[in-house]
CSV table of C-alpha atoms and ligand atoms in Angstrom, one decimal:
chain,number,residue,atom,x,y,z
A,1111,UNK,CA,-62.2,95.2,58.1
A,1112,UNK,CA,-60.3,97.1,55.3
A,1113,UNK,CA,-59.0,100.4,55.9
A,1114,UNK,CA,-57.5,102.5,53.2
A,1115,UNK,CA,-56.1,106.0,53.0
A,1116,UNK,CA,-58.0,106.4,49.6
A,1117,UNK,CA,-61.5,105.6,51.2
A,1118,UNK,CA,-62.3,109.0,52.3
A,1119,UNK,CA,-65.5,110.0,53.5
A,1120,UNK,CA,-64.5,113.8,54.3
A,1121,UNK,CA,-62.6,116.0,56.6
A,1122,UNK,CA,-64.3,115.6,60.1
A,1123,UNK,CA,-65.2,119.3,60.9
A,1124,UNK,CA,-64.2,119.9,64.5
A,1125,UNK,CA,-67.4,121.2,65.4
A,1126,UNK,CA,-69.1,117.7,65.3
A,1127,UNK,CA,-67.6,117.7,69.1
A,1128,UNK,CA,-69.6,120.7,70.2
A,1129,UNK,CA,-72.0,120.5,73.3
A,1130,UNK,CA,-74.5,122.7,74.7
A,1131,UNK,CA,-75.4,124.9,77.7
A,1132,UNK,CA,-78.9,125.9,78.5
A,1133,UNK,CA,-80.3,128.0,81.1
A,1134,UNK,CA,-82.0,124.7,82.7
A,1135,UNK,CA,-81.4,122.8,86.0
A,1136,UNK,CA,-77.9,123.2,87.5
A,1137,UNK,CA,-76.1,123.7,84.1
A,1138,UNK,CA,-75.5,127.5,84.6
A,1139,UNK,CA,-76.3,128.1,88.3
A,1140,UNK,CA,-74.6,125.8,90.2
A,1141,UNK,CA,-72.7,124.1,87.3
A,1142,UNK,CA,-70.4,126.6,85.3
A,1143,UNK,CA,-71.4,129.4,87.6
A,1144,UNK,CA,-71.1,129.1,91.2
A,1145,UNK,CA,-69.6,132.6,92.6
A,1146,UNK,CA,-68.8,131.2,96.2
A,1147,UNK,CA,-66.8,128.2,94.8
A,1148,UNK,CA,-63.3,128.0,95.7
A,1149,UNK,CA,-62.3,127.7,92.2
A,1150,UNK,CA,-64.7,130.6,91.1
A,1151,UNK,CA,-63.0,133.5,88.7
A,1152,UNK,CA,-63.6,136.9,88.8
A,1153,UNK,CA,-67.2,136.6,87.2
A,1154,UNK,CA,-68.3,133.7,89.5
A,1155,UNK,CA,-67.0,130.8,87.0
A,1156,UNK,CA,-65.7,127.6,88.4
A,1157,UNK,CA,-62.1,126.9,87.4
A,1158,UNK,CA,-62.6,123.1,88.1
A,1159,UNK,CA,-65.3,122.9,85.7
A,1160,UNK,CA,-63.4,125.1,83.1
A,1161,UNK,CA,-60.6,122.4,83.4
A,1162,UNK,CA,-62.9,119.6,82.7
A,1163,UNK,CA,-64.1,121.1,79.7
A,1164,UNK,CA,-60.7,122.0,78.1
A,1165,UNK,CA,-59.7,118.4,78.6
A,1166,UNK,CA,-62.9,117.7,76.3
A,1167,UNK,CA,-61.5,120.4,73.6
A,1168,UNK,CA,-65.0,121.3,72.8
A,1169,UNK,CA,-64.8,123.6,69.9
A,1170,UNK,CA,-68.5,125.3,69.9
A,1171,UNK,CA,-70.9,125.5,72.7
A,1172,UNK,CA,-74.6,126.0,71.8
A,1173,UNK,CA,-76.5,128.5,74.0
A,1174,UNK,CA,-78.9,129.7,75.7
A,1175,UNK,CA,-81.2,127.0,74.8
A,1176,UNK,CA,-83.0,124.7,74.1
A,1177,UNK,CA,-86.5,125.2,75.1
A,1178,UNK,CA,-85.4,128.1,77.3
A,1179,UNK,CA,-84.7,130.3,74.4
A,1180,UNK,CA,-88.4,130.4,73.3
A,1181,UNK,CA,-89.3,132.6,76.4
A,1182,UNK,CA,-86.1,134.5,76.7
A,1183,UNK,CA,-85.6,138.1,76.3
A,1184,UNK,CA,-81.7,138.3,75.7
A,1185,UNK,CA,-82.1,142.1,77.1
A,1186,UNK,CA,-82.9,140.8,80.7
A,1187,UNK,CA,-79.2,139.4,80.6
A,1188,UNK,CA,-76.9,142.2,79.9
A,1189,UNK,CA,-76.3,145.3,81.6
A,1190,UNK,CA,-75.6,145.9,85.5
A,1191,UNK,CA,-76.3,142.2,87.1
A,1192,UNK,CA,-77.9,144.2,90.2
A,1193,UNK,CA,-80.5,146.0,87.5
A,1194,UNK,CA,-81.6,142.6,85.7
A,1195,UNK,CA,-85.1,141.2,86.5
A,1196,UNK,CA,-86.1,138.0,87.8
A,1197,UNK,CA,-88.4,136.3,85.4
A,1198,UNK,CA,-90.7,133.2,85.7
A,1199,UNK,CA,-88.8,130.8,83.4
A,1200,UNK,CA,-91.8,128.9,81.6
A,1201,UNK,CA,-90.1,126.3,79.8
A,1202,UNK,CA,-88.7,124.5,82.8
A,1203,UNK,CA,-90.9,126.1,85.6
A,1204,UNK,CA,-87.9,127.6,87.5
A,1205,UNK,CA,-86.8,130.9,88.4
A,1206,UNK,CA,-84.4,132.7,86.1
A,1207,UNK,CA,-82.3,135.5,88.0
A,1208,UNK,CA,-80.3,136.5,85.1
A,1209,UNK,CA,-77.1,136.7,86.7
A,1210,UNK,CA,-75.3,135.3,83.6
A,1211,UNK,CA,-76.3,136.5,80.3
A,1212,UNK,CA,-74.9,136.9,76.6
A,1213,UNK,CA,-71.7,138.8,77.6
A,1214,UNK,CA,-70.7,136.7,80.6
A,1215,UNK,CA,-71.3,133.6,78.7
A,1216,UNK,CA,-69.4,134.6,75.6
A,1217,UNK,CA,-66.3,135.5,77.7
A,1218,UNK,CA,-66.5,132.2,79.5
A,1219,UNK,CA,-66.7,130.2,76.4
A,1220,UNK,CA,-63.8,132.4,74.9
A,1221,UNK,CA,-61.6,131.9,78.2
A,1222,UNK,CA,-61.9,127.9,77.6
A,1223,UNK,CA,-61.0,128.1,73.8
A,1224,UNK,CA,-64.8,127.5,72.6
A,1225,UNK,CA,-67.0,129.4,70.2
A,1226,UNK,CA,-70.5,129.9,70.8
A,1227,UNK,CA,-73.3,128.9,68.8
A,1228,UNK,CA,-76.2,131.5,69.7
A,1229,UNK,CA,-79.8,130.9,69.4
A,1230,UNK,CA,-82.7,133.1,68.8
A,1231,UNK,CA,-86.0,133.1,70.3
A,1232,UNK,CA,-88.7,132.4,67.6
A,1233,UNK,CA,-91.1,131.5,69.9
A,1234,UNK,CA,-92.2,134.5,72.0
A,1235,UNK,CA,-90.2,136.9,69.9
A,1236,UNK,CA,-88.9,137.2,66.3
A,1237,UNK,CA,-87.0,139.2,63.8
A,1238,UNK,CA,-86.8,142.2,66.0
A,1239,UNK,CA,-85.2,140.8,68.9
A,1240,UNK,CA,-83.0,138.3,66.6
A,1241,UNK,CA,-81.6,141.6,64.5
A,1242,UNK,CA,-81.0,143.7,67.8
A,1243,UNK,CA,-79.2,140.7,69.7
A,1244,UNK,CA,-77.2,140.2,66.4
A,1245,UNK,CA,-76.3,144.0,66.2
A,1246,UNK,CA,-75.6,144.1,70.0
A,1247,UNK,CA,-73.1,141.1,69.5
A,1248,UNK,CA,-71.3,141.5,66.3
A,1249,UNK,CA,-71.6,145.1,65.2
A,1250,UNK,CA,-68.3,147.2,65.7
A,1251,UNK,CA,-69.9,150.3,67.0
A,1252,UNK,CA,-71.8,153.6,66.5
A,1253,UNK,CA,-75.1,152.3,66.4
A,1254,UNK,CA,-77.6,151.9,69.6
A,1255,UNK,CA,-77.1,148.3,70.2
A,1256,UNK,CA,-73.3,148.1,69.6
A,1257,UNK,CA,-72.7,151.3,71.7
A,1258,UNK,CA,-74.8,149.6,74.5
A,1259,UNK,CA,-72.6,146.4,74.4
A,1260,UNK,CA,-69.6,148.9,74.7
A,1261,UNK,CA,-71.3,150.8,77.5
A,1262,UNK,CA,-71.7,147.1,79.1
A,1263,UNK,CA,-67.7,146.9,79.0
A,1264,UNK,CA,-67.2,144.7,75.8
A,1265,UNK,CA,-65.7,146.9,73.3
A,1266,UNK,CA,-64.7,144.6,70.7
A,1267,UNK,CA,-67.6,142.7,68.9
A,1268,UNK,CA,-67.9,139.2,69.9
A,1269,UNK,CA,-68.3,137.8,66.4
A,1270,UNK,CA,-70.6,135.3,67.0
A,1271,UNK,CA,-70.5,133.5,63.5
A,1272,UNK,CA,-73.1,130.4,64.1
A,1273,UNK,CA,-76.7,131.1,65.0
A,1274,UNK,CA,-79.8,128.9,65.4
A,1275,UNK,CA,-83.1,130.0,64.3
A,1276,UNK,CA,-85.2,129.1,67.1
A,1277,UNK,CA,-85.4,125.5,68.8
A,1278,UNK,CA,-87.7,122.4,68.3
A,1279,UNK,CA,-90.5,124.7,66.9
A,1280,UNK,CA,-92.7,121.5,65.8
A,1281,UNK,CA,-92.9,120.3,69.6
A,1282,UNK,CA,-96.0,120.9,71.2
A,1283,UNK,CA,-93.9,121.6,74.6
A,1284,UNK,CA,-92.2,124.7,72.9
A,1285,UNK,CA,-93.3,128.1,74.1
A,1286,UNK,CA,-94.6,129.5,70.9
A,1287,UNK,CA,-95.1,126.2,68.8
A,1288,UNK,CA,-95.4,126.7,64.8
A,1289,UNK,CA,-96.5,124.8,61.9
A,1290,UNK,CA,-93.9,123.9,59.2
A,1291,UNK,CA,-95.4,126.8,57.0
A,1292,UNK,CA,-95.5,129.2,59.8
A,1293,UNK,CA,-91.8,128.4,61.0
A,1294,UNK,CA,-90.6,128.4,57.6
A,1295,UNK,CA,-91.8,131.8,56.8
A,1296,UNK,CA,-90.6,133.5,60.2
A,1297,UNK,CA,-87.3,131.7,59.9
A,1298,UNK,CA,-86.7,132.8,56.4
A,1299,UNK,CA,-87.6,136.6,57.1
A,1300,UNK,CA,-85.5,136.4,60.3
A,1301,UNK,CA,-82.8,134.9,58.4
A,1302,UNK,CA,-83.1,137.5,55.5
A,1303,UNK,CA,-82.8,140.7,58.1
A,1304,UNK,CA,-79.9,138.7,60.3
A,1305,UNK,CA,-78.0,138.7,57.1
A,1306,UNK,CA,-78.5,142.3,56.4
A,1307,UNK,CA,-77.1,143.1,59.7
A,1308,UNK,CA,-74.1,140.5,59.1
A,1309,UNK,CA,-73.6,138.7,55.8
A,1310,UNK,CA,-70.9,136.6,57.6
A,1311,UNK,CA,-72.8,134.6,59.5
A,1312,UNK,CA,-73.9,130.8,59.6
A,1313,UNK,CA,-77.6,130.0,60.2
A,1314,UNK,CA,-79.4,126.8,61.4
A,1315,UNK,CA,-82.6,125.9,60.3
A,1316,UNK,CA,-84.9,124.0,62.8
A,1317,UNK,CA,-85.4,120.5,61.8
A,1318,UNK,CA,-87.7,117.9,63.6
A,1319,UNK,CA,-87.2,117.4,67.5
A,1320,UNK,CA,-87.0,113.9,66.9
A,1321,UNK,CA,-87.5,110.8,64.5
A,1322,UNK,CA,-90.6,110.3,66.4
A,1323,UNK,CA,-92.5,113.4,65.5
A,1324,UNK,CA,-95.3,112.5,63.5
A,1325,UNK,CA,-94.3,115.4,61.3
A,1326,UNK,CA,-91.0,114.0,60.7
A,1327,UNK,CA,-89.9,114.4,57.5
A,1328,UNK,CA,-92.4,116.6,55.9
A,1329,UNK,CA,-91.5,119.3,58.5
A,1330,UNK,CA,-87.8,119.3,57.0
A,1331,UNK,CA,-89.4,119.4,53.3
A,1332,UNK,CA,-91.6,122.2,54.3
A,1333,UNK,CA,-89.6,124.2,56.5
A,1334,UNK,CA,-86.6,124.1,53.9
A,1335,UNK,CA,-88.7,124.8,50.9
A,1336,UNK,CA,-89.0,128.4,52.7
A,1337,UNK,CA,-85.4,128.5,54.4
A,1338,UNK,CA,-83.2,126.5,52.1
A,1339,UNK,CA,-81.4,129.4,50.2
A,1340,UNK,CA,-80.9,131.5,53.3
A,1341,UNK,CA,-79.4,129.2,55.8
A,1342,UNK,CA,-76.7,126.8,55.7
A,1343,UNK,CA,-77.8,123.8,58.1
A,1344,UNK,CA,-80.8,122.0,59.3
A,1345,UNK,CA,-80.8,121.0,62.9
A,1346,UNK,CA,-81.2,117.1,64.0
A,1347,UNK,CA,-82.1,116.5,67.7
A,1348,UNK,CA,-82.6,112.7,69.2
A,1349,UNK,CA,-82.2,111.3,72.6
A,1350,UNK,CA,-82.3,107.6,73.4
A,1351,UNK,CA,-83.0,105.5,76.5
A,1352,UNK,CA,-82.9,102.1,77.5
A,1353,UNK,CA,-86.5,101.8,79.5
A,1354,UNK,CA,-87.2,98.3,79.0
A,1355,UNK,CA,-83.7,96.9,80.2
A,1356,UNK,CA,-83.3,95.3,76.8
A,1357,UNK,CA,-79.7,96.0,76.3
A,1358,UNK,CA,-79.0,94.4,73.3
A,1359,UNK,CA,-82.0,96.4,71.5
A,1360,UNK,CA,-80.6,99.9,73.4
A,1361,UNK,CA,-77.0,99.3,71.7
A,1362,UNK,CA,-78.6,98.7,68.4
A,1363,UNK,CA,-80.1,102.3,68.3
A,1364,UNK,CA,-77.8,104.1,66.4
A,1365,UNK,CA,-79.6,102.1,63.5
A,1366,UNK,CA,-82.2,104.6,64.2
A,1367,UNK,CA,-79.9,107.5,64.2
A,1368,UNK,CA,-78.2,106.0,60.8
A,1369,UNK,CA,-81.7,106.2,59.3
A,1370,UNK,CA,-82.3,109.7,60.8
A,1371,UNK,CA,-79.2,111.3,59.1
A,1372,UNK,CA,-80.3,109.4,55.7
A,1373,UNK,CA,-83.8,110.7,55.8
A,1374,UNK,CA,-82.6,114.4,56.3
A,1375,UNK,CA,-80.0,114.2,53.7
A,1376,UNK,CA,-82.5,112.9,51.3
A,1377,UNK,CA,-85.0,115.4,52.3
A,1378,UNK,CA,-82.4,118.3,52.0
A,1379,UNK,CA,-81.4,116.8,48.7
A,1380,UNK,CA,-85.0,116.6,47.4
A,1381,UNK,CA,-85.3,120.3,47.9
A,1382,UNK,CA,-82.1,121.2,46.5
A,1383,UNK,CA,-83.5,119.4,43.2
A,1384,UNK,CA,-86.6,121.1,43.1
A,1385,UNK,CA,-85.2,124.3,44.0
A,1386,UNK,CA,-82.5,123.8,40.8
A,1387,UNK,CA,-80.1,125.0,43.5
A,1388,UNK,CA,-76.7,124.5,43.4
A,1389,UNK,CA,-76.1,124.7,47.3
A,1390,UNK,CA,-75.8,121.4,49.4
A,1391,UNK,CA,-77.4,121.7,52.9
A,1392,UNK,CA,-75.5,120.6,55.7
A,1393,UNK,CA,-76.6,119.0,59.1
A,1394,UNK,CA,-76.1,120.4,62.6
A,1395,UNK,CA,-77.2,117.5,64.8
A,1396,UNK,CA,-77.2,120.0,67.7
A,1397,UNK,CA,-78.7,117.8,70.3
A,1398,UNK,CA,-77.9,114.3,70.9
A,1399,UNK,CA,-77.3,111.8,73.8
A,1400,UNK,CA,-79.1,109.6,76.3
A,1401,UNK,CA,-81.8,111.0,78.4
A,1402,UNK,CA,-84.4,108.9,80.5
A,1403,UNK,CA,-83.0,108.1,83.8
A,1404,UNK,CA,-84.0,111.4,85.5
A,1405,UNK,CA,-87.3,111.6,83.8
A,1406,UNK,CA,-89.4,110.4,87.1
A,1407,UNK,CA,-87.6,112.2,89.4
A,1408,UNK,CA,-88.0,115.3,87.7
A,1409,UNK,CA,-91.9,115.0,88.0
A,1410,UNK,CA,-91.4,115.4,91.6
A,1411,UNK,CA,-89.3,119.1,91.4
A,1412,UNK,CA,-91.5,121.7,92.8
A,1413,UNK,CA,-91.4,125.1,90.4
A,1414,UNK,CA,-89.7,128.4,90.7
A,1415,UNK,CA,-86.5,128.1,92.3
A,1416,UNK,CA,-83.1,128.9,90.8
A,1417,UNK,CA,-80.9,126.2,89.7
A,1418,UNK,CA,-83.3,123.0,90.8
A,1419,UNK,CA,-81.6,119.6,89.9
A,1420,UNK,CA,-83.6,119.1,86.9
A,1421,UNK,CA,-82.7,116.2,84.2
A,1422,UNK,CA,-79.6,114.9,86.0
A,1423,UNK,CA,-79.2,112.0,84.5
A,1424,UNK,CA,-76.6,109.3,86.3
A,1425,UNK,CA,-74.9,107.7,83.1
A,1426,UNK,CA,-73.9,104.0,83.3
A,1427,UNK,CA,-71.5,102.0,81.2
A,1428,UNK,CA,-73.9,100.9,78.8
A,1429,UNK,CA,-75.0,104.4,78.3
A,1430,UNK,CA,-71.1,105.0,77.5
A,1431,UNK,CA,-71.2,102.6,74.9
A,1432,UNK,CA,-74.2,104.1,73.1
A,1433,UNK,CA,-72.6,107.4,73.3
A,1434,UNK,CA,-69.6,106.0,71.8
A,1435,UNK,CA,-71.7,104.4,69.0
A,1436,UNK,CA,-73.3,107.8,68.2
A,1437,UNK,CA,-70.1,109.5,67.9
A,1438,UNK,CA,-69.2,106.7,65.4
A,1439,UNK,CA,-72.4,107.4,63.6
A,1440,UNK,CA,-71.3,111.3,63.5
A,1441,UNK,CA,-68.0,110.5,61.9
A,1442,UNK,CA,-69.2,108.1,59.2
A,1443,UNK,CA,-71.2,111.1,57.9
A,1444,UNK,CA,-68.8,113.4,58.2
A,1445,UNK,CA,-69.4,114.5,54.7
A,1446,UNK,CA,-72.7,116.2,55.4
A,1447,UNK,CA,-72.7,116.3,59.2
A,1448,UNK,CA,-70.8,119.4,60.2
A,1449,UNK,CA,-71.8,120.6,63.6
A,1450,UNK,CA,-73.2,118.4,66.3
A,1451,UNK,CA,-73.8,119.1,70.2
A,1452,UNK,CA,-73.8,116.5,72.8
A,1453,UNK,CA,-76.6,117.9,75.0
A,1454,UNK,CA,-75.7,118.9,77.5
A,1455,UNK,CA,-72.3,119.9,79.1
A,1456,UNK,CA,-72.4,120.2,82.9
A,1457,UNK,CA,-75.2,118.8,85.3
A,1458,UNK,CA,-77.8,118.6,82.8
A,1459,UNK,CA,-77.7,115.2,80.7
A,1460,UNK,CA,-74.0,115.9,81.0
A,1461,UNK,CA,-70.5,114.1,81.0
A,1462,UNK,CA,-69.5,116.6,83.8
A,1463,UNK,CA,-71.2,116.9,87.4
A,1464,UNK,CA,-70.5,119.4,90.1
A,1465,UNK,CA,-71.1,119.4,93.7
A,1466,UNK,CA,-72.0,122.4,95.6
A,1467,UNK,CA,-68.9,123.9,97.0
A,1468,UNK,CA,-67.2,120.4,96.2
A,1469,UNK,CA,-65.6,118.4,93.6
A,1470,UNK,CA,-66.5,118.4,89.5
A,1471,UNK,CA,-66.5,114.9,88.2
A,1472,UNK,CA,-66.6,112.6,85.1
A,1473,UNK,CA,-69.6,110.8,84.2
A,1474,UNK,CA,-69.3,107.3,82.0
A,1475,UNK,CA,-70.2,109.1,78.8
A,1476,UNK,CA,-67.2,111.6,79.2
A,1477,UNK,CA,-64.8,109.0,77.8
A,1478,UNK,CA,-65.9,108.2,74.4
A,1479,UNK,CA,-66.7,111.8,74.2
A,1480,UNK,CA,-62.9,112.5,75.1
A,1481,UNK,CA,-61.4,110.1,72.9
A,1482,UNK,CA,-63.3,111.0,69.9
A,1483,UNK,CA,-62.6,114.6,70.5
A,1484,UNK,CA,-58.9,114.4,70.9
A,1485,UNK,CA,-58.2,111.8,68.7
A,1486,UNK,CA,-60.8,111.8,66.0
A,1487,UNK,CA,-59.8,115.0,63.9
A,1488,UNK,CA,-58.5,114.6,60.5
A,1489,UNK,CA,-60.2,112.4,57.8
A,1490,UNK,CA,-63.2,110.4,58.2
A,1491,UNK,CA,-62.3,107.1,56.3
A,1492,UNK,CA,-64.9,104.4,55.3
A,1493,UNK,CA,-63.8,101.3,56.8
A,1494,UNK,CA,-65.3,98.1,55.0
A,1495,UNK,CA,-66.4,96.1,57.7
A,1496,UNK,CA,-67.5,92.2,57.5
A,1497,UNK,CA,-69.1,91.6,60.8
A,1498,UNK,CA,-71.3,89.0,62.3
A,1499,UNK,CA,-74.9,90.3,63.1
A,1500,UNK,CA,-77.8,90.1,65.4
A,1501,UNK,CA,-81.3,90.7,65.3
A,1502,UNK,CA,-82.7,93.0,68.3
A,1503,UNK,CA,-86.3,93.8,69.2
A,1504,UNK,CA,-86.7,96.6,67.1
A,1505,UNK,CA,-83.8,96.0,64.3
A,1506,UNK,CA,-82.5,93.3,62.1
A,1507,UNK,CA,-79.2,92.7,61.0
A,1508,UNK,CA,-77.3,94.7,63.6
A,1509,UNK,CA,-73.4,94.5,63.1
A,1510,UNK,CA,-71.7,93.4,66.5
A,1511,UNK,CA,-68.8,95.4,65.2
A,1512,UNK,CA,-69.6,99.4,64.9
A,1513,UNK,CA,-66.7,101.3,63.8
A,1514,UNK,CA,-65.0,104.6,62.5
A,1515,UNK,CA,-61.8,105.5,61.5
A,1516,UNK,CA,-59.9,108.8,61.3
A,1517,UNK,CA,-56.6,109.6,59.3
A,1518,UNK,CA,-54.8,112.5,60.8
A,1519,UNK,CA,-52.3,113.2,57.8
A,1520,UNK,CA,-50.6,115.8,59.4
A,1521,UNK,CA,-49.6,114.1,62.6
A,1522,UNK,CA,-49.4,110.4,60.7
A,1523,UNK,CA,-51.9,108.9,62.9
A,1524,UNK,CA,-54.6,106.8,62.4
A,1525,UNK,CA,-57.3,105.9,64.9
A,1526,UNK,CA,-59.9,103.1,64.8
A,1527,UNK,CA,-62.9,103.7,67.4
A,1528,UNK,CA,-64.8,100.3,67.5
A,1529,UNK,CA,-67.8,99.4,69.5
A,1530,UNK,CA,-68.3,95.7,70.2
A,1531,UNK,CA,-72.1,95.3,70.6
A,1532,UNK,CA,-72.0,91.8,71.6
A,1533,UNK,CA,-72.9,91.6,75.6
A,1534,UNK,CA,-71.7,88.1,76.0
A,1535,UNK,CA,-68.7,87.4,73.8
A,1536,UNK,CA,-65.4,89.1,72.7
A,1537,UNK,CA,-64.9,90.0,68.9
A,1538,UNK,CA,-61.5,89.2,67.2
A,1539,UNK,CA,-60.9,92.0,64.7
A,1540,UNK,CA,-58.7,91.7,62.0
A,1541,UNK,CA,-57.8,94.9,60.1
A,1542,UNK,CA,-56.2,95.3,56.7
A,1543,UNK,CA,-54.3,98.7,56.9
A,1544,UNK,CA,-51.6,97.8,54.3
A,1545,UNK,CA,-52.0,101.2,52.8
A,1546,UNK,CA,-50.5,102.9,55.8
A,1547,UNK,CA,-47.0,101.6,55.7
A,1548,UNK,CA,-44.7,101.8,58.7
A,1549,UNK,CA,-47.4,102.5,61.1
A,1550,UNK,CA,-47.2,101.1,64.6
A,1551,UNK,CA,-49.3,100.6,67.5
A,1552,UNK,CA,-49.5,103.4,70.0
A,1553,UNK,CA,-51.9,102.2,72.4
A,1554,UNK,CA,-55.3,100.5,72.4
A,1555,UNK,CA,-57.7,102.3,75.0
A,1556,UNK,CA,-60.6,100.1,76.5
A,1557,UNK,CA,-63.6,101.2,78.0
A,1558,UNK,CA,-65.1,97.8,79.7
A,1559,UNK,CA,-66.8,97.1,82.9
A,1560,UNK,CA,-68.5,93.7,84.2
A,1561,UNK,CA,-71.6,95.4,85.0
A,1562,UNK,CA,-73.7,97.4,82.3
A,1563,UNK,CA,-75.4,99.3,85.0
A,1564,UNK,CA,-72.0,100.7,86.6
A,1565,UNK,CA,-72.2,104.2,87.4
A,1566,UNK,CA,-69.6,106.9,88.3
A,1567,UNK,CA,-70.4,109.2,91.4
A,1568,UNK,CA,-68.2,112.0,92.9
A,1569,UNK,CA,-66.6,109.6,95.1
A,1570,UNK,CA,-65.7,106.8,93.0
A,1571,UNK,CA,-65.0,106.5,89.3
A,1572,UNK,CA,-66.0,102.9,88.7
A,1573,UNK,CA,-66.0,103.2,84.7
A,1574,UNK,CA,-62.7,104.5,83.1
A,1575,UNK,CA,-60.6,103.7,80.5
A,1576,UNK,CA,-57.4,101.7,80.6
A,1577,UNK,CA,-54.8,101.2,77.8
A,1578,UNK,CA,-54.0,97.3,78.2
A,1579,UNK,CA,-56.4,96.4,75.1
A,1580,UNK,CA,-54.8,93.4,73.3
A,1581,UNK,CA,-53.8,94.4,69.8
A,1582,UNK,CA,-50.8,94.0,67.8
A,1583,UNK,CA,-49.8,95.0,64.1
A,1584,UNK,CA,-47.8,92.3,61.7
A,1585,UNK,CA,-47.5,92.7,57.9
A,1586,UNK,CA,-49.9,95.6,57.4
A,1587,UNK,CA,-52.8,93.9,59.5
A,1588,UNK,CA,-53.9,95.1,63.1
A,1589,UNK,CA,-55.4,92.0,65.2
A,1590,UNK,CA,-57.2,92.8,68.2
A,1591,UNK,CA,-59.4,91.2,70.6
A,1592,UNK,CA,-62.5,93.4,71.3
A,1593,UNK,CA,-63.7,92.4,74.7
A,1594,UNK,CA,-67.5,91.8,75.2
A,1595,UNK,CA,-69.6,95.0,75.4
A,1596,UNK,CA,-66.7,97.5,74.8
A,1597,UNK,CA,-65.7,100.7,73.6
A,1598,UNK,CA,-62.1,100.8,71.9
A,1599,UNK,CA,-59.8,103.0,70.8
A,1600,UNK,CA,-56.8,101.6,68.8
A,1601,UNK,CA,-54.3,104.3,67.9
A,1602,UNK,CA,-51.5,103.9,65.3
A,1603,UNK,CA,-48.9,106.3,64.2
A,1604,UNK,CA,-46.1,106.3,61.4
A,1605,UNK,CA,-42.5,105.3,62.7
A,1606,UNK,CA,-40.0,107.8,61.6
A,1607,UNK,CA,-37.1,105.4,60.1
B,2364,LIG,O1,-81.6,119.5,76.1
B,2364,LIG,C1,-82.7,119.2,76.7
B,2364,LIG,C2,-83.9,119.8,75.9
B,2364,LIG,O2,-84.2,118.9,75.0
B,2364,LIG,C3,-83.6,121.0,75.2
B,2364,LIG,O3,-84.2,122.4,76.1
B,2364,LIG,C4,-84.9,120.9,74.0
B,2364,LIG,O4,-84.2,121.6,73.0
B,2364,LIG,C5,-85.0,119.6,73.8
B,2364,LIG,O5,-86.5,118.9,73.7
């Protein structure tokens, strides 16, 4: 591998380390919010969960959905809690008590140092509800909705900058599913009106729900032909799973993610050309993760309870490797992917799990997310890689070495993120870093395990990183041995002489 400080992809937008909290399962009720928990704050939010999220340094959190938002009346979630209605929540067939709503969530996010990416309901609602919510959140005062916010105890405007225009509107499962032209029109009109309320906001137009959608990428082309000039981002969503137990194929899934990103960029640029536009559309990969372990279990859950244990994937070691590879893929596209959300954050397909009245604990996928969020800030550099390759069931020429490199000029640090996809053999890495004079090794973190299926639980953290990776630097070259099936973080720093 060759890494040079001049091979710049782009500055990493820290918002690619975003995440997502939806009103589904135990994400809110029994997750971030548990008023009877010993660590709960005055509003009922768990302090131990807050601490784990703060460790991850999550810059932005999408809320309140997801599928949930397409049936949500935001007005149900503001004002005195005792007056809030209980509703049948139809996306996930649960009971929504509305104990947590817009103000509580925004306050919670601010407390932990995160911004909110707010989604508006373009399923059952539309322009009217969206403009009212924006006025309620962002207008300083002196109008019906902003004064109502003040009456509810929030004098200062929330200044929510990023807004999603609906969620997965191409999906048959979505409440209020739309054709591409129907969505394009309503999203355009909603964006236009929202910008009149607050011209400083940034808007996300809904892309396809995944690469598997039959309308991908025509959906992007048609919807963007309506929304291109009034939005800043198009969304991408993708979940992977190892349903047939073929781990070599599973670890190659990011080849599909790579193709997804390329196709969306090409489609955006095609619309740009068609419109003779000067503007470049950025990508918001605002739902991504592994999701499959809990699918069968979820079919057995009875409807209409508050906070049922839905979408509770217990992640294993190989899932952490794939999540690491997905993060590497995002970093390598730092020039166009400016936001991304690991979906989700607590209990629901999440890096953090909670026990009712008990512990909050870390799943296997917590670690690659932690490492990239902490060490992956700066400029993403393009590593020139010459790696042995393999063929998998769905992909050919899959490089065993998957890597991204981030240069933090201010801190004078370089971090190499490297995944060895080889399940049986270690990989010897030689990395030319001669353009970084006087850089020395700080540490080589490794996530490895004999058993690809090893999981963490509240009682035992079987999968956790160690810092005993085998690396050395000599004459401007890093030599490292990357253990079979391993996630590696090789950290270098300039030595002050
Ligand atoms: O994150 C879980 C669900 O996945 C979201 O609600 C939806 O947008 C997607 O299908």
